[in-house]
Amino acid sequence: MNKLWIALSLWISTSLLAQTVHKTPQEIQAELDAAETQLKRAEEMFDPWYTGPLLTPSASMMPPGYANTQFYAFVTQNYASFNEDRKSISFENDSFNFNPSDILQFGVTDSVDTTLSLQTQTNWLQGRSAGGFGDLQWSVGFKIQSQTLYIPKMKFSIQETFPTGAYEHLRSDGLDSTGGGAYTTSFSFAMTKIMFWSTPHPVNTRLAIAYKLSTPVTVHNFNSYGGGYGTHGVVKKGNTFNADFGIEMSFNQHWVLATDVVYTMSGRTKFHGKPGVTESGTPASVGGGFSDSLSLAPAIEYNWSANLGILAGVQFSVYGRNSTNFISSIISITYGFPMGPWKKDD
């Protein structure tokens, strides 16, 4: 609505100016045509609503007195793995993972917010299944920069992962693995910018990078890193780097197309100790070499309002090394709301 009043003001100002300044009829008509074009564009524009994209974190801050909950459900099929030479090797039997999670974001101050993530894991393979509660994540975000006409909003976050999931003394098929066993600290930087083009289809862009460091993990028997009967030792996970880019294009205020490009790189996971043996009696393997993966995640979203929306799409691997070749169906619902008596005045 503000854009409409601006265009009307420009048209009125042009008309008044034409009465006080001597101009040719052609010049006056050109100014009127320009004002009419601005008015038409203002009438077509809208304030965009966004739910996504699926994976790239936002640089938006949650205002104090407000909260947002975003539920995710991932159903992933692992059908192959990329070897050291980036060749995809099919599994004899596909495995499946169901990973529902809920992300709760709360405003603390105008420049600080906090996020809590809870999740569970369920794994299937050849008719067998197991699972349980996953690792818990908690983060604190700090505003660096508000969005301006030319500068994106920026945010720095520190996240801690707590080893609340199962990671050792597992079944021989490993289906009851739901966590990594390590305290992992992540430092991330995110940028978000909404751009208005010459057409009435705003575009929202996100870029996020993160670096993760993990504590050593003492493991016994079958564990999330491999192992077998009699395994006992210490695993040191390699540091991880993530780079995510997300883009959303609005068809209208309700419907939006989104895509993520996700790159992950992890250093070698080392093991010191007694490796143990597998069910067949051969020496067990624990840990792994350098790994990386590139995946895409196209999605479509529908927003009922600025505070309520649903997002659905798929994520699939493009290439990798010492990593899983997978496809994942994803659905997410997000809702923002005031927190009772702490509601911020309008």
CSV table of C-alpha atoms in Angstrom, one decimal:
chain,number,residue,atom,x,y,z
A,1,MET,CA,0.0,0.0,0.0
A,2,ASN,CA,2.9,2.4,0.7
A,3,LYS,CA,4.2,1.8,-2.8
A,4,LEU,CA,0.8,2.9,-4.2
A,5,TRP,CA,0.8,6.2,-2.2
A,6,ILE,CA,4.4,6.9,-3.4
A,7,ALA,CA,3.3,6.4,-7.0
A,8,LEU,CA,0.3,8.6,-6.6
A,9,SER,CA,2.4,11.3,-5.0
A,10,LEU,CA,4.8,11.2,-7.9
A,11,TRP,CA,1.9,11.6,-10.3
A,12,ILE,CA,0.3,14.5,-8.4
A,13,SER,CA,3.7,16.3,-8.1
A,14,THR,CA,4.3,15.9,-11.8
A,15,SER,CA,0.9,17.4,-12.6
A,16,LEU,CA,1.5,20.4,-10.3
A,17,LEU,CA,5.0,20.9,-11.7
A,18,ALA,CA,3.6,20.9,-15.2
A,19,GLN,CA,1.3,23.8,-14.3
A,20,THR,CA,4.1,26.0,-12.9
A,21,VAL,CA,6.9,25.2,-15.3
A,22,HIS,CA,6.7,26.0,-19.0
A,23,LYS,CA,7.2,22.6,-20.8
A,24,THR,CA,6.2,21.3,-24.2
A,25,PRO,CA,3.2,19.1,-24.5
A,26,GLN,CA,5.5,16.2,-25.4
A,27,GLU,CA,7.6,16.6,-22.2
A,28,ILE,CA,4.4,16.8,-20.1
A,29,GLN,CA,3.0,13.6,-21.7
A,30,ALA,CA,6.3,11.8,-21.1
A,31,GLU,CA,6.2,12.6,-17.4
A,32,LEU,CA,2.6,11.5,-17.2
A,33,ASP,CA,3.4,8.2,-18.9
A,34,ALA,CA,6.3,7.6,-16.5
A,35,ALA,CA,4.1,8.4,-13.5
A,36,GLU,CA,1.4,6.0,-14.8
A,37,THR,CA,4.0,3.3,-15.3
A,38,GLN,CA,5.2,3.7,-11.7
A,39,LEU,CA,1.6,3.6,-10.5
A,40,LYS,CA,0.9,0.4,-12.4
A,41,ARG,CA,4.0,-1.3,-11.1
A,42,ALA,CA,3.1,-0.2,-7.5
A,43,GLU,CA,-0.3,-1.8,-7.9
A,44,GLU,CA,1.2,-5.1,-9.0
A,45,MET,CA,3.8,-5.3,-6.3
A,46,PHE,CA,3.2,-7.1,-3.0
A,47,ASP,CA,5.0,-7.8,0.3
A,48,PRO,CA,6.5,-11.3,-0.1
A,49,TRP,CA,5.9,-14.1,2.4
A,50,TYR,CA,8.5,-16.8,2.7
A,51,THR,CA,8.6,-20.2,4.5
A,52,GLY,CA,11.8,-21.6,3.0
A,53,PRO,CA,14.1,-22.5,1.4
A,54,LEU,CA,14.4,-26.0,2.8
A,55,LEU,CA,17.9,-26.1,4.2
A,56,THR,CA,19.9,-22.8,4.1
A,57,PRO,CA,19.7,-21.0,7.4
A,58,SER,CA,18.3,-17.5,7.5
A,59,ALA,CA,19.9,-14.3,8.9
A,60,SER,CA,16.6,-13.1,10.2
A,61,MET,CA,16.3,-12.3,13.9
A,62,MET,CA,13.4,-13.3,16.0
A,63,PRO,CA,12.1,-10.2,17.8
A,64,PRO,CA,11.9,-10.2,21.6
A,65,GLY,CA,8.6,-11.5,22.9
A,66,TYR,CA,8.0,-13.6,19.8
A,67,ALA,CA,8.8,-17.2,18.8
A,68,ASN,CA,8.7,-19.5,15.8
A,69,THR,CA,8.3,-23.2,15.5
A,70,GLN,CA,9.3,-25.1,12.4
A,71,PHE,CA,8.6,-28.8,12.1
A,72,TYR,CA,10.5,-30.9,9.6
A,73,ALA,CA,10.0,-34.5,8.4
A,74,PHE,CA,12.8,-36.2,6.3
A,75,VAL,CA,12.3,-39.6,4.6
A,76,THR,CA,15.7,-40.6,3.2
A,77,GLN,CA,16.6,-43.5,0.9
A,78,ASN,CA,20.3,-44.4,0.9
A,79,TYR,CA,20.9,-46.5,-2.2
A,80,ALA,CA,24.6,-46.1,-2.9
A,81,SER,CA,27.9,-44.6,-1.7
A,82,PHE,CA,30.6,-42.6,-3.5
A,83,ASN,CA,34.0,-44.1,-3.1
A,84,GLU,CA,37.4,-42.5,-2.9
A,85,ASP,CA,37.3,-41.9,-6.7
A,86,ARG,CA,33.8,-40.3,-6.6
A,87,LYS,CA,32.3,-43.4,-8.3
A,88,SER,CA,28.8,-44.3,-7.1
A,89,ILE,CA,28.6,-48.0,-5.8
A,90,SER,CA,25.1,-49.3,-5.3
A,91,PHE,CA,24.2,-51.0,-2.0
A,92,GLU,CA,23.0,-54.6,-2.1
A,93,ASN,CA,20.0,-53.4,-0.1
A,94,ASP,CA,18.7,-49.8,0.2
A,95,SER,CA,18.3,-48.4,3.7
A,96,PHE,CA,15.7,-45.9,4.8
A,97,ASN,CA,15.7,-43.2,7.5
A,98,PHE,CA,12.8,-41.2,9.0
A,99,ASN,CA,13.9,-38.1,10.8
A,100,PRO,CA,11.2,-35.8,12.3
A,101,SER,CA,12.5,-32.7,14.0
A,102,ASP,CA,11.3,-29.4,15.5
A,103,ILE,CA,13.2,-26.2,15.6
A,104,LEU,CA,12.1,-23.6,18.2
A,105,GLN,CA,13.4,-20.0,17.8
A,106,PHE,CA,12.9,-17.4,20.5
A,107,GLY,CA,13.7,-13.7,20.6
A,108,VAL,CA,15.8,-12.5,23.5
A,109,THR,CA,16.7,-8.9,22.6
A,110,ASP,CA,16.7,-6.9,19.4
A,111,SER,CA,20.1,-8.3,18.5
A,112,VAL,CA,20.1,-11.7,20.2
A,113,ASP,CA,17.9,-14.8,19.7
A,114,THR,CA,18.2,-18.5,20.6
A,115,THR,CA,17.2,-21.7,18.9
A,116,LEU,CA,16.6,-25.2,20.2
A,117,SER,CA,16.3,-28.3,17.9
A,118,LEU,CA,14.9,-31.6,18.9
A,119,GLN,CA,14.8,-34.7,16.7
A,120,THR,CA,14.3,-38.5,16.5
A,121,GLN,CA,15.6,-41.1,14.1
A,122,THR,CA,14.1,-44.3,12.8
A,123,ASN,CA,16.1,-46.6,10.4
A,124,TRP,CA,14.9,-49.5,8.2
A,125,LEU,CA,16.8,-52.2,6.4
A,126,GLN,CA,15.4,-55.5,5.0
A,127,GLY,CA,12.4,-55.5,7.2
A,128,ARG,CA,14.3,-54.6,10.4
A,129,SER,CA,14.0,-51.3,12.1
A,130,ALA,CA,15.3,-49.4,15.2
A,131,GLY,CA,15.7,-45.8,16.3
A,132,GLY,CA,15.2,-43.4,19.1
A,133,PHE,CA,15.9,-39.8,20.3
A,134,GLY,CA,18.6,-38.0,18.4
A,135,ASP,CA,21.3,-35.4,19.3
A,136,LEU,CA,20.0,-32.2,20.7
A,137,GLN,CA,21.1,-28.8,19.3
A,138,TRP,CA,21.1,-25.4,20.9
A,139,SER,CA,22.3,-22.1,19.3
A,140,VAL,CA,22.6,-18.4,20.0
A,141,GLY,CA,22.4,-15.9,17.2
A,142,PHE,CA,23.8,-12.3,17.1
A,143,LYS,CA,22.7,-9.6,14.6
A,144,ILE,CA,25.5,-8.1,12.7
A,145,GLN,CA,23.7,-6.0,10.1
A,146,SER,CA,20.1,-5.0,9.3
A,147,GLN,CA,18.9,-5.2,5.6
A,148,THR,CA,19.2,-2.0,3.6
A,149,LEU,CA,18.5,-1.2,0.0
A,150,TYR,CA,21.9,-2.5,-1.1
A,151,ILE,CA,23.2,-4.4,2.0
A,152,PRO,CA,21.9,-7.8,3.1
A,153,LYS,CA,21.0,-8.6,6.7
A,154,MET,CA,23.8,-10.6,8.4
A,155,LYS,CA,23.9,-12.9,11.4
A,156,PHE,CA,26.5,-14.8,13.4
A,157,SER,CA,25.6,-17.9,15.4
A,158,ILE,CA,27.2,-20.4,17.7
A,159,GLN,CA,25.6,-23.8,18.0
A,160,GLU,CA,26.3,-26.7,20.4
A,161,THR,CA,25.3,-30.3,19.6
A,162,PHE,CA,24.8,-32.5,22.7
A,163,PRO,CA,25.3,-36.3,22.4
A,164,THR,CA,21.8,-37.4,23.5
A,165,GLY,CA,21.5,-40.0,20.7
A,166,ALA,CA,22.7,-43.6,20.8
A,167,TYR,CA,26.1,-44.1,19.3
A,168,GLU,CA,27.8,-47.1,20.9
A,169,HIS,CA,27.0,-50.7,22.1
A,170,LEU,CA,24.7,-50.8,19.0
A,171,ARG,CA,23.2,-53.8,17.2
A,172,SER,CA,25.3,-55.4,14.6
A,173,ASP,CA,23.2,-53.9,11.8
A,174,GLY,CA,23.7,-50.4,13.3
A,175,LEU,CA,20.0,-49.4,12.8
A,176,ASP,CA,19.7,-48.1,16.4
A,177,SER,CA,22.4,-45.5,15.8
A,178,THR,CA,20.8,-42.0,16.3
A,179,GLY,CA,23.7,-39.8,17.3
A,180,GLY,CA,27.4,-39.1,17.0
A,181,GLY,CA,28.5,-39.2,20.7
A,182,ALA,CA,30.5,-36.0,20.4
A,183,TYR,CA,30.0,-32.4,21.7
A,184,THR,CA,30.1,-30.4,18.4
A,185,THR,CA,30.5,-26.7,18.3
A,186,SER,CA,29.5,-24.9,15.1
A,187,PHE,CA,30.3,-21.3,14.1
A,188,SER,CA,28.2,-20.0,11.3
A,189,PHE,CA,27.6,-16.8,9.3
A,190,ALA,CA,24.5,-16.1,7.3
A,191,MET,CA,23.3,-13.4,4.9
A,192,THR,CA,19.8,-12.8,3.6
A,193,LYS,CA,18.6,-10.3,1.0
A,194,ILE,CA,15.2,-9.7,-0.7
A,195,MET,CA,15.5,-8.2,-4.1
A,196,PHE,CA,12.7,-6.5,-6.1
A,197,TRP,CA,13.2,-6.7,-9.9
A,198,SER,CA,11.4,-4.8,-12.6
A,199,THR,CA,8.8,-7.6,-12.6
A,200,PRO,CA,6.4,-8.2,-9.7
A,201,HIS,CA,8.2,-11.3,-8.5
A,202,PRO,CA,10.5,-10.6,-5.5
A,203,VAL,CA,13.5,-12.9,-5.0
A,204,ASN,CA,14.8,-13.9,-1.6
A,205,THR,CA,18.5,-15.1,-1.4
A,206,ARG,CA,20.3,-16.7,1.4
A,207,LEU,CA,24.0,-17.7,1.9
A,208,ALA,CA,25.3,-19.5,5.0
A,209,ILE,CA,28.7,-20.9,5.8
A,210,ALA,CA,29.6,-23.0,8.9
A,211,TYR,CA,32.6,-24.6,10.5
A,212,LYS,CA,32.2,-27.5,13.0
A,213,LEU,CA,34.6,-28.9,15.6
A,214,SER,CA,33.9,-32.0,17.7
A,215,THR,CA,35.3,-33.5,20.9
A,216,PRO,CA,36.9,-37.0,20.8
A,217,VAL,CA,34.4,-39.9,21.4
A,218,THR,CA,35.1,-43.1,23.3
A,219,VAL,CA,33.4,-46.0,21.6
A,220,HIS,CA,32.7,-49.6,22.4
A,221,ASN,CA,31.6,-52.5,20.2
A,222,PHE,CA,29.4,-51.6,17.2
A,223,ASN,CA,29.1,-47.9,17.0
A,224,SER,CA,28.1,-45.0,14.8
A,225,TYR,CA,31.6,-45.0,13.2
A,226,GLY,CA,31.8,-48.7,12.5
A,227,GLY,CA,33.3,-51.2,14.9
A,228,GLY,CA,32.4,-54.7,15.9
A,229,TYR,CA,32.7,-57.2,18.7
A,230,GLY,CA,35.4,-56.1,21.2
A,231,THR,CA,35.9,-52.7,19.7
A,232,HIS,CA,37.3,-50.2,22.2
A,233,GLY,CA,39.0,-46.9,21.5
A,234,VAL,CA,38.7,-43.2,20.8
A,235,VAL,CA,37.3,-41.7,17.7
A,236,LYS,CA,38.3,-38.1,16.6
A,237,LYS,CA,35.9,-36.7,14.1
A,238,GLY,CA,37.3,-34.6,11.3
A,239,ASN,CA,36.3,-30.9,11.3
A,240,THR,CA,33.4,-30.1,8.9
A,241,PHE,CA,32.8,-27.1,6.6
A,242,ASN,CA,29.3,-26.3,5.2
A,243,ALA,CA,28.4,-23.9,2.5
A,244,ASP,CA,24.7,-23.5,1.6
A,245,PHE,CA,23.0,-21.2,-0.9
A,246,GLY,CA,19.2,-20.8,-1.1
A,247,ILE,CA,17.0,-18.8,-3.4
A,248,GLU,CA,13.2,-18.3,-3.5
A,249,MET,CA,11.2,-16.7,-6.3
A,250,SER,CA,7.6,-15.5,-5.5
A,251,PHE,CA,4.9,-16.1,-8.0
A,252,ASN,CA,2.5,-14.2,-5.8
A,253,GLN,CA,2.2,-13.6,-2.1
A,254,HIS,CA,1.2,-17.2,-1.4
A,255,TRP,CA,3.1,-19.4,-3.8
A,256,VAL,CA,6.9,-19.5,-4.0
A,257,LEU,CA,9.5,-21.7,-5.7
A,258,ALA,CA,12.7,-22.4,-3.8
A,259,THR,CA,16.1,-24.2,-4.4
A,260,ASP,CA,19.0,-25.0,-2.1
A,261,VAL,CA,22.6,-25.9,-3.2
A,262,VAL,CA,24.4,-27.6,-0.3
A,263,TYR,CA,28.1,-28.5,-0.1
A,264,THR,CA,29.6,-30.3,2.9
A,265,MET,CA,33.3,-31.2,3.4
A,266,SER,CA,34.6,-33.3,6.4
A,267,GLY,CA,38.2,-34.1,7.4
A,268,ARG,CA,39.3,-37.7,8.1
A,269,THR,CA,37.8,-39.4,11.1
A,270,LYS,CA,40.6,-41.1,13.1
A,271,PHE,CA,40.5,-44.0,15.5
A,272,HIS,CA,43.0,-45.1,18.1
A,273,GLY,CA,42.4,-48.4,20.0
A,274,LYS,CA,41.3,-51.9,19.5
A,275,PRO,CA,39.2,-52.3,16.3
A,276,GLY,CA,37.5,-55.5,17.2
A,277,VAL,CA,36.0,-58.0,14.7
A,278,THR,CA,32.9,-58.2,12.5
A,279,GLU,CA,30.2,-61.0,12.6
A,280,SER,CA,32.3,-62.8,10.0
A,281,GLY,CA,35.4,-62.7,12.2
A,282,THR,CA,37.3,-60.2,10.0
A,283,PRO,CA,38.9,-57.0,11.5
A,284,ALA,CA,36.3,-54.3,12.0
A,285,SER,CA,36.8,-50.8,10.5
A,286,VAL,CA,36.2,-47.6,12.5
A,287,GLY,CA,36.3,-44.1,11.1
A,288,GLY,CA,36.9,-43.0,7.5
A,289,GLY,CA,38.8,-40.8,5.2
A,290,PHE,CA,38.2,-37.3,3.9
A,291,SER,CA,34.6,-36.9,2.6
A,292,ASP,CA,32.5,-34.3,0.7
A,293,SER,CA,29.2,-34.1,-1.0
A,294,LEU,CA,27.2,-31.7,-3.2
A,295,SER,CA,23.4,-31.9,-3.2
A,296,LEU,CA,20.4,-29.9,-4.5
A,297,ALA,CA,17.0,-29.4,-2.9
A,298,PRO,CA,14.2,-27.9,-5.0
A,299,ALA,CA,10.9,-27.2,-3.3
A,300,ILE,CA,7.6,-25.4,-3.5
A,301,GLU,CA,6.0,-23.4,-0.7
A,302,TYR,CA,2.6,-22.1,0.2
A,303,ASN,CA,2.1,-19.3,2.7
A,304,TRP,CA,-1.2,-18.6,4.3
A,305,SER,CA,0.1,-15.5,6.0
A,306,ALA,CA,3.4,-13.9,7.0
A,307,ASN,CA,3.6,-16.2,10.0
A,308,LEU,CA,2.3,-19.5,8.7
A,309,GLY,CA,3.5,-21.6,5.7
A,310,ILE,CA,4.2,-25.1,4.4
A,311,LEU,CA,7.2,-26.2,2.3
A,312,ALA,CA,7.7,-29.5,0.4
A,313,GLY,CA,10.5,-30.7,-1.8
A,314,VAL,CA,13.3,-33.2,-2.3
A,315,GLN,CA,17.1,-33.2,-1.6
A,316,PHE,CA,19.3,-35.5,-3.7
A,317,SER,CA,23.1,-35.9,-4.0
A,318,VAL,CA,24.9,-34.8,-7.1
A,319,TYR,CA,28.3,-36.1,-6.4
A,320,GLY,CA,30.6,-36.9,-3.5
A,321,ARG,CA,33.6,-38.8,-2.1
A,322,ASN,CA,33.4,-41.3,0.8
A,323,SER,CA,29.8,-40.2,1.3
A,324,THR,CA,26.3,-41.5,0.8
A,325,ASN,CA,24.4,-41.3,-2.5
A,326,PHE,CA,20.8,-40.5,-1.4
A,327,ILE,CA,17.4,-39.0,-2.1
A,328,SER,CA,15.3,-37.4,0.6
A,329,SER,CA,11.7,-36.3,0.6
A,330,ILE,CA,11.1,-33.3,2.9
A,331,ILE,CA,8.1,-31.5,4.3
A,332,SER,CA,8.2,-28.5,6.7
A,333,ILE,CA,5.6,-26.4,8.4
A,334,THR,CA,6.5,-23.1,10.2
A,335,TYR,CA,4.5,-20.8,12.5
A,336,GLY,CA,5.4,-17.6,14.2
A,337,PHE,CA,3.6,-16.4,17.3
A,338,PRO,CA,3.8,-14.0,20.3
A,339,MET,CA,4.8,-15.5,23.6
A,340,GLY,CA,1.8,-14.7,26.0
A,341,PRO,CA,2.4,-11.6,28.2
A,342,TRP,CA,5.7,-11.0,26.6
A,343,LYS,CA,4.1,-9.9,23.4
A,344,LYS,CA,5.8,-6.9,21.9
A,345,ASP,CA,3.7,-3.8,21.4
A,346,ASP,CA,2.6,-3.1,17.8
